[in-house]
CSV table of C-alpha atoms in Angstrom, one decimal:
chain,number,residue,atom,x,y,z
L,1,MET,CA,1.3,-27.7,1.0
L,2,PRO,CA,-1.2,-26.6,-1.6
L,3,ASP,CA,-4.9,-26.6,-0.4
L,4,VAL,CA,-6.5,-29.6,-2.0
L,5,SER,CA,-9.7,-27.7,-2.5
L,6,THR,CA,-8.2,-25.0,-4.6
L,7,GLY,CA,-4.9,-26.4,-5.8
L,8,GLN,CA,-3.2,-23.2,-4.6
L,9,PRO,CA,-0.6,-22.9,-1.8
L,10,ALA,CA,-1.3,-21.0,1.4
L,11,VAL,CA,0.3,-17.6,1.4
L,12,ARG,CA,1.7,-16.3,4.7
L,13,TRP,CA,3.0,-12.9,5.9
L,14,HIS,CA,6.1,-12.8,8.2
L,15,SER,CA,7.9,-10.1,10.0
L,16,ASP,CA,11.5,-9.8,8.8
L,17,ALA,CA,12.6,-13.1,7.2
L,18,ALA,CA,10.4,-16.0,6.3
L,19,PRO,CA,10.9,-19.3,8.2
L,20,ALA,CA,13.4,-21.6,6.6
L,21,ALA,CA,10.7,-24.2,6.2
L,22,SER,CA,8.6,-22.0,4.0
L,23,SER,CA,9.4,-21.0,0.4
L,24,LEU,CA,10.0,-17.3,0.0
L,25,LEU,CA,7.9,-15.4,-2.5
L,26,ALA,CA,9.6,-12.1,-1.7
L,27,SER,CA,11.4,-10.3,1.1
L,28,VAL,CA,10.7,-6.6,1.7
L,29,PRO,CA,13.3,-4.9,3.9
L,30,HIS,CA,12.5,-1.5,5.2
L,31,ASP,CA,15.7,0.2,3.9
L,32,PRO,CA,16.1,2.8,1.2
L,33,ARG,CA,19.5,1.5,0.3
L,34,ASP,CA,18.2,-1.9,-0.8
L,35,ASP,CA,17.0,-2.3,-4.4
L,36,TRP,CA,13.9,-3.4,-6.1
L,37,PHE,CA,11.7,-5.3,-3.5
L,38,ALA,CA,12.8,-3.0,-0.6
L,39,CYS,CA,10.4,-0.5,1.0
L,40,PRO,CA,12.5,2.7,0.4
L,41,LEU,CA,12.0,4.2,3.9
L,42,GLU,CA,14.1,4.7,7.0
L,43,TRP,CA,13.1,2.5,9.9
L,44,ILE,CA,12.6,4.4,13.1
L,45,GLU,CA,11.7,1.7,15.7
L,46,GLY,CA,9.4,-1.2,16.2
L,47,ASP,CA,9.0,-5.0,16.3
L,48,PHE,CA,10.2,-5.7,12.7
L,49,ARG,CA,12.5,-4.1,10.2
L,50,GLY,CA,11.2,-5.8,7.1
L,51,GLU,CA,8.6,-8.2,5.9
L,52,ALA,CA,8.3,-11.4,3.8
L,53,TRP,CA,5.6,-13.3,2.0
L,54,SER,CA,6.0,-17.1,1.8
L,55,LEU,CA,4.3,-20.0,0.2
L,56,GLU,CA,3.8,-23.5,1.6
L,57,LEU,CA,5.4,-25.4,-1.3
L,58,ASP,CA,8.7,-26.3,-2.9
L,59,ALA,CA,10.9,-23.4,-3.8
L,60,ALA,CA,11.4,-24.8,-7.3
L,61,GLU,CA,7.8,-23.8,-8.1
L,62,ILE,CA,8.6,-20.1,-7.7
L,63,GLU,CA,9.4,-18.1,-10.9
L,64,SER,CA,11.5,-14.9,-11.0
L,65,GLY,CA,11.5,-12.6,-14.0
L,66,GLN,CA,11.2,-9.1,-15.4
L,67,ALA,CA,9.1,-7.6,-18.1
L,68,HIS,CA,7.9,-4.1,-19.1
L,69,GLY,CA,10.2,-2.5,-16.4
L,70,TRP,CA,8.8,-4.6,-13.6
L,71,ARG,CA,10.5,-7.4,-11.7
L,72,TYR,CA,8.4,-10.1,-10.2
L,73,ARG,CA,8.3,-13.3,-8.1
L,74,ARG,CA,5.4,-15.5,-9.1
L,75,CYS,CA,3.9,-18.9,-8.2
L,76,GLY,CA,0.6,-20.1,-9.6
L,77,SER,CA,-2.1,-17.5,-9.0
L,78,ILE,CA,0.0,-15.1,-6.9
L,79,ALA,CA,2.8,-12.7,-7.7
L,80,LEU,CA,4.6,-9.8,-6.1
L,81,ALA,CA,5.9,-7.3,-8.6
L,82,THR,CA,8.0,-4.1,-8.2
L,83,CYS,CA,9.2,-1.2,-10.4
L,84,HIS,CA,11.1,2.0,-9.8
L,85,ILE,CA,11.0,5.1,-12.1
L,86,ASP,CA,13.5,7.9,-11.5
L,87,ASP,CA,12.0,11.2,-12.7
L,88,GLY,CA,15.3,13.1,-12.5
L,89,PRO,CA,17.0,15.5,-10.1
L,90,ASP,CA,14.8,18.6,-11.0
L,91,PRO,CA,11.8,17.2,-12.9
L,92,ASP,CA,9.2,19.0,-14.7
L,93,PRO,CA,5.8,18.7,-12.9
L,94,GLU,CA,4.6,16.6,-15.8
L,95,ALA,CA,7.4,14.0,-15.3
L,96,ILE,CA,5.8,12.3,-12.3
L,97,GLN,CA,2.4,12.3,-14.0
L,98,GLN,CA,4.0,10.5,-17.0
L,99,ALA,CA,5.8,8.1,-14.6
L,100,ALA,CA,2.5,7.2,-12.9
L,101,TYR,CA,0.9,6.6,-16.3
L,102,ASP,CA,3.8,4.6,-17.6
L,103,GLY,CA,4.2,2.5,-14.5
L,104,TYR,CA,0.5,1.5,-14.4
L,105,ARG,CA,0.4,0.8,-18.1
L,106,ALA,CA,3.4,-1.4,-17.8
L,107,LEU,CA,1.8,-3.2,-14.8
L,108,PHE,CA,-1.2,-3.9,-16.9
L,109,ALA,CA,1.1,-5.4,-19.6
L,110,LEU,CA,2.8,-7.5,-17.0
L,111,GLN,CA,-0.5,-8.8,-15.8
L,112,ALA,CA,-1.4,-9.9,-19.3
L,113,ASP,CA,1.9,-11.7,-19.7
L,114,LEU,CA,1.5,-13.5,-16.4
L,115,GLY,CA,-2.2,-14.3,-17.0
L,116,LEU,CA,-3.1,-12.7,-13.6
L,117,SER,CA,-5.9,-10.3,-14.2
L,118,GLU,CA,-6.5,-8.9,-10.7
L,119,LEU,CA,-4.7,-6.1,-8.9
L,120,GLN,CA,-5.1,-7.1,-5.2
L,121,ARG,CA,-2.9,-4.6,-3.3
L,122,ILE,CA,-0.5,-1.8,-4.3
L,123,TRP,CA,2.0,0.4,-2.5
L,124,HIS,CA,3.6,3.6,-3.8
L,125,TRP,CA,6.5,5.6,-2.5
L,126,LEU,CA,6.8,9.0,-4.2
L,127,SER,CA,9.7,11.3,-3.4
L,128,SER,CA,8.9,14.9,-2.3
L,129,VAL,CA,5.3,13.9,-2.3
L,130,THR,CA,3.9,17.4,-1.6
L,131,GLU,CA,6.4,19.5,-3.5
L,132,GLY,CA,4.9,21.8,-6.1
L,133,ASP,CA,2.0,24.3,-6.0
L,134,GLY,CA,-1.7,23.7,-6.6
L,135,ASP,CA,-2.4,21.3,-9.4
L,136,ASP,CA,1.3,20.9,-10.0
L,137,GLU,CA,1.9,19.2,-6.6
L,138,ARG,CA,3.6,15.9,-7.2
L,139,TYR,CA,0.9,13.9,-5.4
L,140,GLN,CA,-1.8,15.5,-7.5
L,141,ARG,CA,0.2,15.0,-10.7
L,142,PHE,CA,0.7,11.3,-9.8
L,143,CYS,CA,-3.1,10.9,-9.2
L,144,ARG,CA,-3.6,12.4,-12.7
L,145,GLY,CA,-1.3,9.9,-14.3
L,146,ARG,CA,-2.8,7.0,-12.6
L,147,ALA,CA,-6.3,8.1,-13.5
L,148,GLU,CA,-5.3,8.5,-17.1
L,149,ALA,CA,-3.9,4.9,-17.1
L,150,LEU,CA,-7.2,3.7,-15.7
L,151,ASP,CA,-9.1,5.6,-18.4
L,152,THR,CA,-7.5,3.6,-21.2
L,153,PRO,CA,-9.7,1.0,-22.8
L,154,GLY,CA,-9.1,-2.6,-22.0
L,155,HIS,CA,-7.2,-2.2,-18.7
L,156,PRO,CA,-7.6,-5.1,-16.3
L,157,VAL,CA,-8.7,-3.2,-13.1
L,158,ARG,CA,-12.3,-4.2,-12.5
L,159,VAL,CA,-12.4,-3.0,-8.9
L,160,LEU,CA,-10.0,-0.6,-7.2
L,161,PRO,CA,-7.7,-2.3,-4.8
L,162,PRO,CA,-6.5,-1.2,-1.4
L,163,ALA,CA,-3.4,1.0,-1.6
L,164,THR,CA,-0.9,3.2,0.2
L,165,LEU,CA,1.0,6.2,-1.1
L,166,VAL,CA,3.5,8.0,1.1
L,167,SER,CA,6.8,9.9,0.4
L,168,GLY,CA,9.8,7.7,-0.5
L,169,ALA,CA,13.5,8.3,0.5
L,170,ARG,CA,14.6,7.4,-3.1
L,171,ARG,CA,14.2,9.8,-6.0
L,172,GLY,CA,11.2,9.1,-8.2
L,173,VAL,CA,8.4,6.6,-7.6
L,174,ARG,CA,8.6,3.0,-6.5
L,175,MET,CA,5.6,0.6,-6.7
L,176,HIS,CA,4.9,-2.8,-5.3
L,177,ALA,CA,1.9,-4.8,-6.4
L,178,LEU,CA,0.3,-8.0,-5.3
L,179,ILE,CA,-1.5,-9.5,-8.3
L,180,GLY,CA,-3.6,-12.6,-8.6
L,181,ASP,CA,-6.5,-14.3,-10.4
L,182,ARG,CA,-9.4,-13.4,-8.1
L,183,ALA,CA,-10.8,-9.9,-7.6
L,184,VAL,CA,-10.6,-8.1,-4.3
L,185,GLN,CA,-13.8,-7.5,-2.4
L,186,PRO,CA,-13.4,-3.7,-1.8
L,187,ILE,CA,-14.3,-2.3,1.6
L,188,GLU,CA,-15.1,1.4,2.2
L,189,ASN,CA,-15.1,3.3,5.5
L,190,PRO,CA,-18.5,4.9,6.4
L,191,ARG,CA,-16.6,7.6,8.4
L,192,GLN,CA,-14.9,8.8,5.2
L,193,VAL,CA,-15.7,9.8,1.7
L,194,SER,CA,-14.4,7.2,-0.7
L,195,ALA,CA,-11.1,8.5,-2.0
L,196,TYR,CA,-12.2,8.1,-5.6
L,197,ARG,CA,-15.1,10.6,-4.8
L,198,TYR,CA,-12.9,13.3,-3.3
L,199,PRO,CA,-14.0,16.8,-4.4
L,200,ARG,CA,-12.0,19.1,-6.8
L,201,ASP,CA,-10.2,20.7,-3.8
L,202,TYR,CA,-7.8,17.7,-3.8
L,203,GLY,CA,-6.8,17.8,-7.4
L,204,LEU,CA,-8.0,17.5,-11.0
L,205,ARG,CA,-8.3,13.7,-10.6
L,206,ALA,CA,-9.2,11.9,-7.4
L,207,PRO,CA,-7.0,9.2,-5.9
L,208,ALA,CA,-7.9,5.7,-7.1
L,209,PHE,CA,-8.1,3.1,-4.3
L,210,ALA,CA,-10.4,1.3,-1.9
L,211,ARG,CA,-10.1,1.9,1.9
L,212,GLY,CA,-9.6,-1.8,2.3
L,213,GLY,CA,-10.2,-5.1,0.6
L,214,VAL,CA,-10.7,-8.8,1.2
L,215,ALA,CA,-8.1,-10.5,-1.0
L,216,THR,CA,-7.7,-14.2,-1.9
L,217,LEU,CA,-3.9,-14.8,-2.0
L,218,GLY,CA,-3.4,-18.4,-3.2
L,219,SER,CA,-5.6,-20.4,-0.8
L,220,SER,CA,-5.4,-17.7,1.9
L,221,ARG,CA,-7.8,-14.8,2.6
L,222,TYR,CA,-6.6,-11.5,4.0
L,223,LEU,CA,-8.2,-8.2,5.0
L,224,LEU,CA,-5.8,-5.7,3.6
L,225,ILE,CA,-6.3,-2.1,4.9
L,226,SER,CA,-5.0,0.9,2.9
L,227,GLY,CA,-3.0,3.7,4.3
L,228,THR,CA,-5.3,5.3,6.8
L,229,ALA,CA,-4.9,8.7,8.4
L,230,SER,CA,-6.8,11.2,10.6
L,231,ILE,CA,-9.4,12.1,8.0
L,232,ILE,CA,-13.2,12.3,8.6
L,233,GLY,CA,-15.3,12.8,5.5
L,234,HIS,CA,-12.6,14.2,3.3
L,235,GLU,CA,-11.1,16.6,5.8
L,236,SER,CA,-8.0,16.2,7.9
L,237,ARG,CA,-8.6,16.4,11.6
L,238,HIS,CA,-6.6,17.3,14.7
L,239,PRO,CA,-3.8,19.4,13.1
L,240,GLY,CA,-0.7,19.6,15.2
L,241,ASP,CA,-1.8,16.9,17.6
L,242,VAL,CA,-0.1,13.6,16.9
L,243,ASP,CA,-1.8,11.7,19.7
L,244,ALA,CA,-5.3,12.7,18.5
L,245,GLN,CA,-4.3,12.0,14.9
L,246,ALA,CA,-3.1,8.5,15.8
L,247,ASP,CA,-6.3,7.8,17.7
L,248,GLU,CA,-8.5,9.0,14.9
L,249,ALA,CA,-6.6,7.0,12.4
L,250,MET,CA,-7.0,3.9,14.5
L,251,ASN,CA,-10.8,4.7,14.8
L,252,ASN,CA,-10.8,4.6,11.0
L,253,LEU,CA,-9.0,1.2,11.0
L,254,ALA,CA,-11.7,-0.1,13.3
L,255,ALA,CA,-14.4,1.2,11.0
L,256,VAL,CA,-12.9,-0.6,8.0
L,257,ILE,CA,-12.7,-3.8,10.0
L,258,LYS,CA,-16.4,-3.4,11.1
L,259,ALA,CA,-17.4,-2.7,7.5
L,260,ALA,CA,-15.8,-5.9,6.4
L,261,ALA,CA,-17.7,-8.0,8.9
L,262,PRO,CA,-20.2,-9.4,6.3
L,263,GLN,CA,-17.3,-10.9,4.4
L,264,ILE,CA,-15.0,-11.9,7.3
L,265,GLY,CA,-17.1,-12.0,10.5
L,266,ALA,CA,-16.6,-9.9,13.6
L,267,HIS,CA,-13.1,-8.8,14.4
L,268,ALA,CA,-11.3,-6.2,16.6
L,269,LEU,CA,-8.3,-4.1,16.2
L,270,THR,CA,-6.3,-6.5,18.4
L,271,ASP,CA,-6.9,-9.2,15.7
L,272,LEU,CA,-4.6,-7.4,13.3
L,273,GLU,CA,-1.6,-9.4,12.2
L,274,CYS,CA,0.6,-6.3,12.0
L,275,ILE,CA,0.5,-2.6,11.6
L,276,LYS,CA,2.9,-0.2,9.9
L,277,ALA,CA,3.0,3.5,11.0
L,278,TYR,CA,4.2,6.1,8.6
L,279,VAL,CA,5.5,9.0,10.7
L,280,ARG,CA,6.1,12.5,9.3
L,281,ASP,CA,8.6,13.6,12.1
L,282,PRO,CA,10.7,10.9,13.7
L,283,ALA,CA,10.5,12.9,17.0
L,284,ASP,CA,6.8,11.9,17.1
L,285,ALA,CA,7.6,8.1,17.0
L,286,PRO,CA,7.6,7.6,20.8
L,287,ALA,CA,4.1,9.1,21.1
L,288,VAL,CA,2.8,7.1,18.1
L,289,ARG,CA,4.3,3.9,19.6
L,290,ALA,CA,2.6,4.7,23.0
L,291,ARG,CA,-0.8,5.0,21.4
L,292,LEU,CA,-0.3,1.8,19.4
L,293,SER,CA,0.7,-0.1,22.6
L,294,ALA,CA,-2.3,1.3,24.5
L,295,ARG,CA,-4.9,0.3,21.8
L,296,LEU,CA,-3.3,-2.6,20.0
L,297,PRO,CA,-1.4,-4.5,22.7
L,298,GLY,CA,0.5,-7.5,21.2
L,299,VAL,CA,0.1,-6.4,17.6
L,300,PRO,CA,3.6,-6.2,16.0
L,301,ALA,CA,4.3,-2.7,14.8
L,302,ALA,CA,6.9,-1.0,12.6
L,303,LEU,CA,7.4,2.8,12.6
L,304,LEU,CA,8.8,4.3,9.4
L,305,HIS,CA,9.8,7.8,8.5
L,306,ALA,CA,7.6,9.0,5.7
L,307,PRO,CA,6.1,12.4,5.0
L,308,LEU,CA,2.5,12.0,4.0
L,309,CYS,CA,0.3,13.2,1.1
L,310,ARG,CA,-1.1,16.2,3.1
L,311,GLU,CA,1.2,18.6,4.9
L,312,GLU,CA,-1.0,18.6,8.0
L,313,LEU,CA,-1.1,14.8,8.5
L,314,LEU,CA,1.5,13.6,11.0
L,315,VAL,CA,0.9,9.8,11.0
L,316,GLU,CA,-0.8,7.2,8.8
L,317,PHE,CA,-1.3,3.5,9.4
L,318,GLU,CA,-1.7,0.4,7.2
L,319,ALA,CA,-2.6,-3.0,8.5
L,320,GLN,CA,-3.8,-6.5,7.7
L,321,MET,CA,-5.2,-9.7,9.1
L,322,PRO,CA,-5.6,-13.2,7.8
L,323,VAL,CA,-9.3,-14.2,7.7
């Protein structure tokens, strides 16, 4: 039922399918063959093969629609939206930059239509993420297009949200966005340079996201942690050592949780509701799962095949917890 103090329903995350008693906002299978709301990655192993967000209210109150190239499921002050842009079989380097710009500008237009001004969490899956040389690398081009969209006057992004970007198994770029009516409280990691302050070495325009954020989803609060890898300062650590990279990435997760303590209180890694591991080489999955089991016993995990935005990075995690 809606929280009487806010008039908004509680929002809940579930592994795989939402319980029948809850009303489904959206289901997100981990399967590149599914359309629209799917996470376009191959599942390797783990405790869940998909996710769902549900609302504690009557299903009749959920609206489905599409506008500006995005599809969405919306109830009151919360919506999950998705778009996919195919940039062609042999795209010019500028094509993915344009796709990033167009996708974000269309998202801003959708937010205006829905009256939901706040971008609370975003996911990106970009095919062949590190293809291309120098400033023409696809990831760097994507960052340029996103930055140009954020340069446009009047856009609604007041604070950068938590985000993930890894390679996708479908051609082009797919984006999922949680949008609402209350701004995220961004959280940065003191062990890392903020992504939006990366030096020129990583591209003409820096990535645009927060390391984590405390988001109000309906009447629920979540700590949402961005894709997190073995990076200290702005440099990748432990090349070629998947065990050490997994441990370093988990150290960074712990640092974000600690940095969020003024907003959410003291929590530990084992308080996480779930964790997703993006693994460059499926052969490394057993080692990654062993490190997760050792440090996060009891936390549901899913391991997905996804090359990362730097060639030397072998594993990246994202995680969340209700607070």
